[in-house]
C-alpha cells in the first residue's frame, strides 16, 4: 500500500464525474485511535472534483475527501440498484453521512457550502437535534408534531418527492395537523436570500394564500482544534451529559412553560452535551449540543437577561467548540433567526458561515 498521496495528475484522469471509485485515504492524526488503522476507504460515485477535494455520492450521502489524503484510487463497476427503504429515511438510524478534514482545521478553513454538503442532507440530519414526539410522512416529506413547542418539531420538512401532486400533498398535511389540533406549518429550505415563493412548492402555497415568515439561517463550520482552557475565576462553563437542575434553571420562560414536552424530546437526543455558564457560582446561561453523524448541533443558546453583555454566549460557544473537538466531531451546525443580528454577528465572529436558509409557511387563517 503506498504511503504517499497518489499523483494529482493521475487523480485528474481517474476522477471523472459520474464514475464509481474506491478511494483509500489517510486519516488525520487526531482521528487515529492508539493502535488503530491509519487508512480508511470511501466508495461512491464521483459527484464533483475541485482543486482541493473530490465529493463522492455514497450510500450515506455526499462525502467530501481532501485530495492530499488520497493514497490509492481505483475505478469500480457501477453499483447495483438498491430497493427503496421501507420507512421514511429521515426516521432511520444513520451511520456517519459525512467525513471531513480533521478537527485540527482552523476557523479559516473553507466553509461548508452547499457544494460540499447537500442542503437536503443537512436538513435531514438536523431533525435528530430537535426530534418530534409524533411523526408521519407523505412520500419523502416528514410531518412532525411535538405539542406545538418549536417550529422545527411541529412542521413539515418539505424535502424530496411527496409522491402525489403538490395540491394533494398540502391537503394531506392540513388534515394531519387538524387531527392534532395544530395549525399546518411547512418548512421550506432554500438557497441564501432566495424567495421561498419562487420554488415550485412555494408558488403552490402562494396561490393558496399561505403566509411565509421567519427567515432562518442554517450556519455551519468545521470544528477548530480548541485547546482545553481554564475558565476565568468569575465566568466558567461546565459540561454534563444530562440536563442538570442548574441547566434547567437558566432555560427561557418559553422552554420552562413547555418543560414536560421539551424533557421528552431531550430524552430522544443521544448522545448530547449540556453546557451551563456560571458567574460567581450563579447559573446565568446555557447551551445544548446534539451529537450525531459526525456533526455537533448547537441548540438552546440562552443567557439570563440580567447577565447579558458579559460575554456569556461567547463563552458558551467557545466551550461548545472545545467539547466537539475533544470528542473528535469534525463538523458543526446551528440555526438562528436571520434578523437576530446580534447572534448572527457573534457566530460570524467565531468563524461560522451561512450554509442555506429556510422559511416557514402557514395558511393565512392561522
mmCIF file of N, CA and C in Angstrom, residues 85-145:
data_model
loop_
_atom_site.group_PDB
_atom_site.id
_atom_site.type_symbol
_atom_site.label_atom_id
_atom_site.label_comp_id
_atom_site.label_asym_id
_atom_site.label_seq_id
_atom_site.Cartn_x
_atom_site.Cartn_y
_atom_site.Cartn_z
ATOM 1 N N UNK A 85 -36.051 2.350 0.881
ATOM 2 C CA UNK A 85 -36.287 1.979 2.272
ATOM 3 C C UNK A 85 -37.762 1.784 2.535
ATOM 4 N N UNK A 86 -38.071 0.909 3.504
ATOM 5 C CA UNK A 86 -39.462 0.591 3.800
ATOM 6 C C UNK A 86 -40.148 1.699 4.579
ATOM 7 N N UNK A 87 -39.375 2.490 5.297
ATOM 8 C CA UNK A 87 -39.971 3.590 6.036
ATOM 9 C C UNK A 87 -39.199 4.854 5.726
ATOM 10 N N UNK A 88 -39.670 5.958 6.270
ATOM 11 C CA UNK A 88 -39.107 7.252 5.886
ATOM 12 C C UNK A 88 -37.628 7.340 6.226
ATOM 13 N N UNK A 89 -36.770 7.740 5.284
ATOM 14 C CA UNK A 89 -35.330 7.754 5.543
ATOM 15 C C UNK A 89 -34.925 8.708 6.648
ATOM 16 N N UNK A 90 -35.695 9.757 6.889
ATOM 17 C CA UNK A 90 -35.318 10.713 7.937
ATOM 18 C C UNK A 90 -35.538 10.148 9.326
ATOM 19 N N UNK A 91 -36.297 9.042 9.431
ATOM 20 C CA UNK A 91 -36.559 8.443 10.733
ATOM 21 C C UNK A 91 -35.665 7.244 10.990
ATOM 22 N N UNK A 92 -34.781 6.919 10.037
ATOM 23 C CA UNK A 92 -33.927 5.754 10.172
ATOM 24 C C UNK A 92 -32.656 6.111 10.919
ATOM 25 N N UNK A 93 -32.134 5.191 11.766
ATOM 26 C CA UNK A 93 -30.815 5.413 12.343
ATOM 27 C C UNK A 93 -29.806 5.518 11.215
ATOM 28 N N UNK A 94 -28.843 6.417 11.353
ATOM 29 C CA UNK A 94 -27.895 6.641 10.269
ATOM 30 C C UNK A 94 -26.478 6.396 10.728
ATOM 31 N N UNK A 95 -25.671 5.920 9.819
ATOM 32 C CA UNK A 95 -24.241 5.899 10.033
ATOM 33 C C UNK A 95 -23.720 7.278 9.650
ATOM 34 N N UNK A 96 -22.442 7.505 9.881
ATOM 35 C CA UNK A 96 -21.890 8.817 9.542
ATOM 36 C C UNK A 96 -22.095 9.106 8.067
ATOM 37 N N UNK A 97 -22.793 10.219 7.760
ATOM 38 C CA UNK A 97 -23.061 10.575 6.379
ATOM 39 C C UNK A 97 -21.931 11.398 5.781
ATOM 40 N N UNK A 98 -21.124 11.987 6.650
ATOM 41 C CA UNK A 98 -20.121 12.903 6.130
ATOM 42 C C UNK A 98 -18.768 12.579 6.736
ATOM 43 N N UNK A 99 -17.717 12.746 5.972
ATOM 44 C CA UNK A 99 -16.384 12.824 6.526
ATOM 45 C C UNK A 99 -15.838 14.170 6.119
ATOM 46 N N UNK A 100 -14.882 14.663 6.874
ATOM 47 C CA UNK A 100 -14.339 15.981 6.554
ATOM 48 C C UNK A 100 -12.933 16.047 7.087
ATOM 49 N N UNK A 101 -12.321 17.201 6.901
ATOM 50 C CA UNK A 101 -10.991 17.377 7.433
ATOM 51 C C UNK A 101 -11.043 17.249 8.940
ATOM 52 N N UNK A 102 -9.903 17.007 9.525
ATOM 53 C CA UNK A 102 -9.813 16.765 10.943
ATOM 54 C C UNK A 102 -10.211 17.996 11.737
ATOM 55 N N UNK A 103 -10.588 17.801 13.039
ATOM 56 C CA UNK A 103 -10.886 18.958 13.871
ATOM 57 C C UNK A 103 -9.715 19.913 14.005
ATOM 58 N N UNK A 104 -8.545 19.529 13.539
ATOM 59 C CA UNK A 104 -7.413 20.452 13.623
ATOM 60 C C UNK A 104 -7.521 21.586 12.621
ATOM 61 N N UNK A 105 -8.449 21.481 11.659
ATOM 62 C CA UNK A 105 -8.642 22.591 10.732
ATOM 63 C C UNK A 105 -9.004 23.840 11.515
ATOM 64 N N UNK A 106 -8.429 24.944 11.179
ATOM 65 C CA UNK A 106 -8.670 26.178 11.909
ATOM 66 C C UNK A 106 -9.934 26.866 11.473
ATOM 67 N N UNK A 107 -10.303 27.972 12.156
ATOM 68 C CA UNK A 107 -11.529 28.688 11.829
ATOM 69 C C UNK A 107 -11.517 29.300 10.446
ATOM 70 N N UNK A 108 -10.347 29.403 9.813
ATOM 71 C CA UNK A 108 -10.293 29.970 8.470
ATOM 72 C C UNK A 108 -10.329 28.905 7.380
ATOM 73 N N UNK A 109 -10.654 27.647 7.761
ATOM 74 C CA UNK A 109 -10.773 26.597 6.757
ATOM 75 C C UNK A 109 -11.919 26.926 5.824
ATOM 76 N N UNK A 110 -11.918 26.346 4.605
ATOM 77 C CA UNK A 110 -13.004 26.624 3.668
ATOM 78 C C UNK A 110 -14.355 26.337 4.298
ATOM 79 N N UNK A 111 -15.329 27.174 3.994
ATOM 80 C CA UNK A 111 -16.658 26.997 4.563
ATOM 81 C C UNK A 111 -17.316 25.765 3.976
ATOM 82 N N UNK A 112 -18.303 25.258 4.706
ATOM 83 C CA UNK A 112 -19.040 24.085 4.251
ATOM 84 C C UNK A 112 -20.222 24.556 3.434
ATOM 85 N N UNK A 113 -19.958 24.991 2.227
ATOM 86 C CA UNK A 113 -21.025 25.492 1.372
ATOM 87 C C UNK A 113 -21.863 24.366 0.818
ATOM 88 N N UNK A 114 -22.926 24.751 0.108
ATOM 89 C CA UNK A 114 -23.832 23.751 -0.428
ATOM 90 C C UNK A 114 -23.159 22.857 -1.451
ATOM 91 N N UNK A 115 -22.035 23.315 -2.025
ATOM 92 C CA UNK A 115 -21.356 22.463 -2.989
ATOM 93 C C UNK A 115 -20.721 21.268 -2.298
ATOM 94 N N UNK A 116 -20.454 21.345 -0.969
ATOM 95 C CA UNK A 116 -19.826 20.243 -0.248
ATOM 96 C C UNK A 116 -20.844 19.413 0.523
ATOM 97 N N UNK A 117 -21.838 20.046 1.077
ATOM 98 C CA UNK A 117 -22.840 19.354 1.879
ATOM 99 C C UNK A 117 -24.213 19.689 1.311
ATOM 100 N N UNK A 118 -24.909 18.702 0.824
ATOM 101 C CA UNK A 118 -26.206 18.949 0.210
ATOM 102 C C UNK A 118 -27.174 19.538 1.226
ATOM 103 N N UNK A 119 -27.936 20.535 0.786
ATOM 104 C CA UNK A 119 -28.895 21.206 1.659
ATOM 105 C C UNK A 119 -29.889 20.214 2.264
ATOM 106 N N UNK A 120 -30.478 19.365 1.419
ATOM 107 C CA UNK A 120 -31.486 18.433 1.906
ATOM 108 C C UNK A 120 -30.891 17.421 2.876
ATOM 109 N N UNK A 121 -29.643 17.016 2.633
ATOM 110 C CA UNK A 121 -28.986 16.074 3.526
ATOM 111 C C UNK A 121 -28.777 16.688 4.900
ATOM 112 N N UNK A 122 -28.337 17.936 4.946
ATOM 113 C CA UNK A 122 -28.131 18.600 6.225
ATOM 114 C C UNK A 122 -29.455 18.801 6.946
ATOM 115 N N UNK A 123 -30.505 19.176 6.211
ATOM 116 C CA UNK A 123 -31.816 19.330 6.836
ATOM 117 C C UNK A 123 -32.276 18.015 7.464
ATOM 118 N N UNK A 124 -32.055 16.905 6.762
ATOM 119 C CA UNK A 124 -32.447 15.602 7.290
ATOM 120 C C UNK A 124 -31.679 15.282 8.564
ATOM 121 N N UNK A 125 -30.397 15.591 8.571
ATOM 122 C CA UNK A 125 -29.569 15.304 9.730
ATOM 123 C C UNK A 125 -29.995 16.119 10.949
ATOM 124 N N UNK A 126 -30.411 17.369 10.728
ATOM 125 C CA UNK A 126 -30.747 18.250 11.846
ATOM 126 C C UNK A 126 -32.034 17.850 12.557
ATOM 127 N N UNK A 127 -32.836 16.979 11.939
ATOM 128 C CA UNK A 127 -34.082 16.535 12.579
ATOM 129 C C UNK A 127 -33.788 15.919 13.941
ATOM 130 N N UNK A 128 -32.687 15.174 14.040
ATOM 131 C CA UNK A 128 -32.366 14.476 15.282
ATOM 132 C C UNK A 128 -32.033 15.422 16.425
ATOM 133 N N UNK A 129 -31.685 16.661 16.124
ATOM 134 C CA UNK A 129 -31.342 17.602 17.178
ATOM 135 C C UNK A 129 -32.541 18.193 17.884
ATOM 136 N N UNK A 130 -33.687 18.249 17.209
ATOM 137 C CA UNK A 130 -34.941 18.726 17.796
ATOM 138 C C UNK A 130 -36.036 17.759 17.336
ATOM 139 N N UNK A 131 -36.041 16.540 17.893
ATOM 140 C CA UNK A 131 -36.903 15.482 17.364
ATOM 141 C C UNK A 131 -38.369 15.674 17.731
ATOM 142 N N UNK A 132 -39.273 15.299 16.827
ATOM 143 C CA UNK A 132 -40.705 15.367 17.138
ATOM 144 C C UNK A 132 -41.104 14.228 18.060
ATOM 145 N N UNK A 133 -42.251 14.383 18.704
ATOM 146 C CA UNK A 133 -42.818 13.306 19.511
ATOM 147 C C UNK A 133 -43.802 12.475 18.703
ATOM 148 N N UNK A 134 -44.257 13.024 17.591
ATOM 149 C CA UNK A 134 -45.208 12.350 16.709
ATOM 150 C C UNK A 134 -44.784 12.668 15.281
ATOM 151 N N UNK A 135 -44.853 11.694 14.405
ATOM 152 C CA UNK A 135 -44.416 11.941 13.030
ATOM 153 C C UNK A 135 -45.127 11.012 12.064
ATOM 154 N N UNK A 136 -45.116 11.404 10.818
ATOM 155 C CA UNK A 136 -45.669 10.613 9.721
ATOM 156 C C UNK A 136 -45.002 11.105 8.454
ATOM 157 N N UNK A 137 -45.356 10.517 7.331
ATOM 158 C CA UNK A 137 -44.770 11.003 6.096
ATOM 159 C C UNK A 137 -45.768 10.949 4.962
ATOM 160 N N UNK A 138 -45.592 11.882 4.053
ATOM 161 C CA UNK A 138 -46.299 11.912 2.779
ATOM 162 C C UNK A 138 -45.205 11.806 1.725
ATOM 163 N N UNK A 139 -44.986 10.616 1.212
ATOM 164 C CA UNK A 139 -43.837 10.393 0.352
ATOM 165 C C UNK A 139 -42.561 10.661 1.123
ATOM 166 N N UNK A 140 -41.705 11.528 0.578
ATOM 167 C CA UNK A 140 -40.463 11.887 1.260
ATOM 168 C C UNK A 140 -40.653 12.973 2.310
ATOM 169 N N UNK A 141 -41.775 13.650 2.301
ATOM 170 C CA UNK A 141 -41.996 14.728 3.266
ATOM 171 C C UNK A 141 -42.152 14.148 4.668
ATOM 172 N N UNK A 142 -41.533 14.807 5.633
ATOM 173 C CA UNK A 142 -41.624 14.380 7.026
ATOM 174 C C UNK A 142 -42.536 15.325 7.797
ATOM 175 N N UNK A 143 -43.628 14.799 8.345
ATOM 176 C CA UNK A 143 -44.583 15.570 9.142
ATOM 177 C C UNK A 143 -44.221 15.374 10.608
ATOM 178 N N UNK A 144 -44.093 16.484 11.345
ATOM 179 C CA UNK A 144 -43.620 16.420 12.729
ATOM 180 C C UNK A 144 -44.562 17.180 13.655
ATOM 181 N N UNK A 145 -44.713 16.654 14.863
ATOM 182 C CA UNK A 145 -45.522 17.342 15.870
ATOM 183 C C UNK A 145 -44.939 17.071 17.251
#
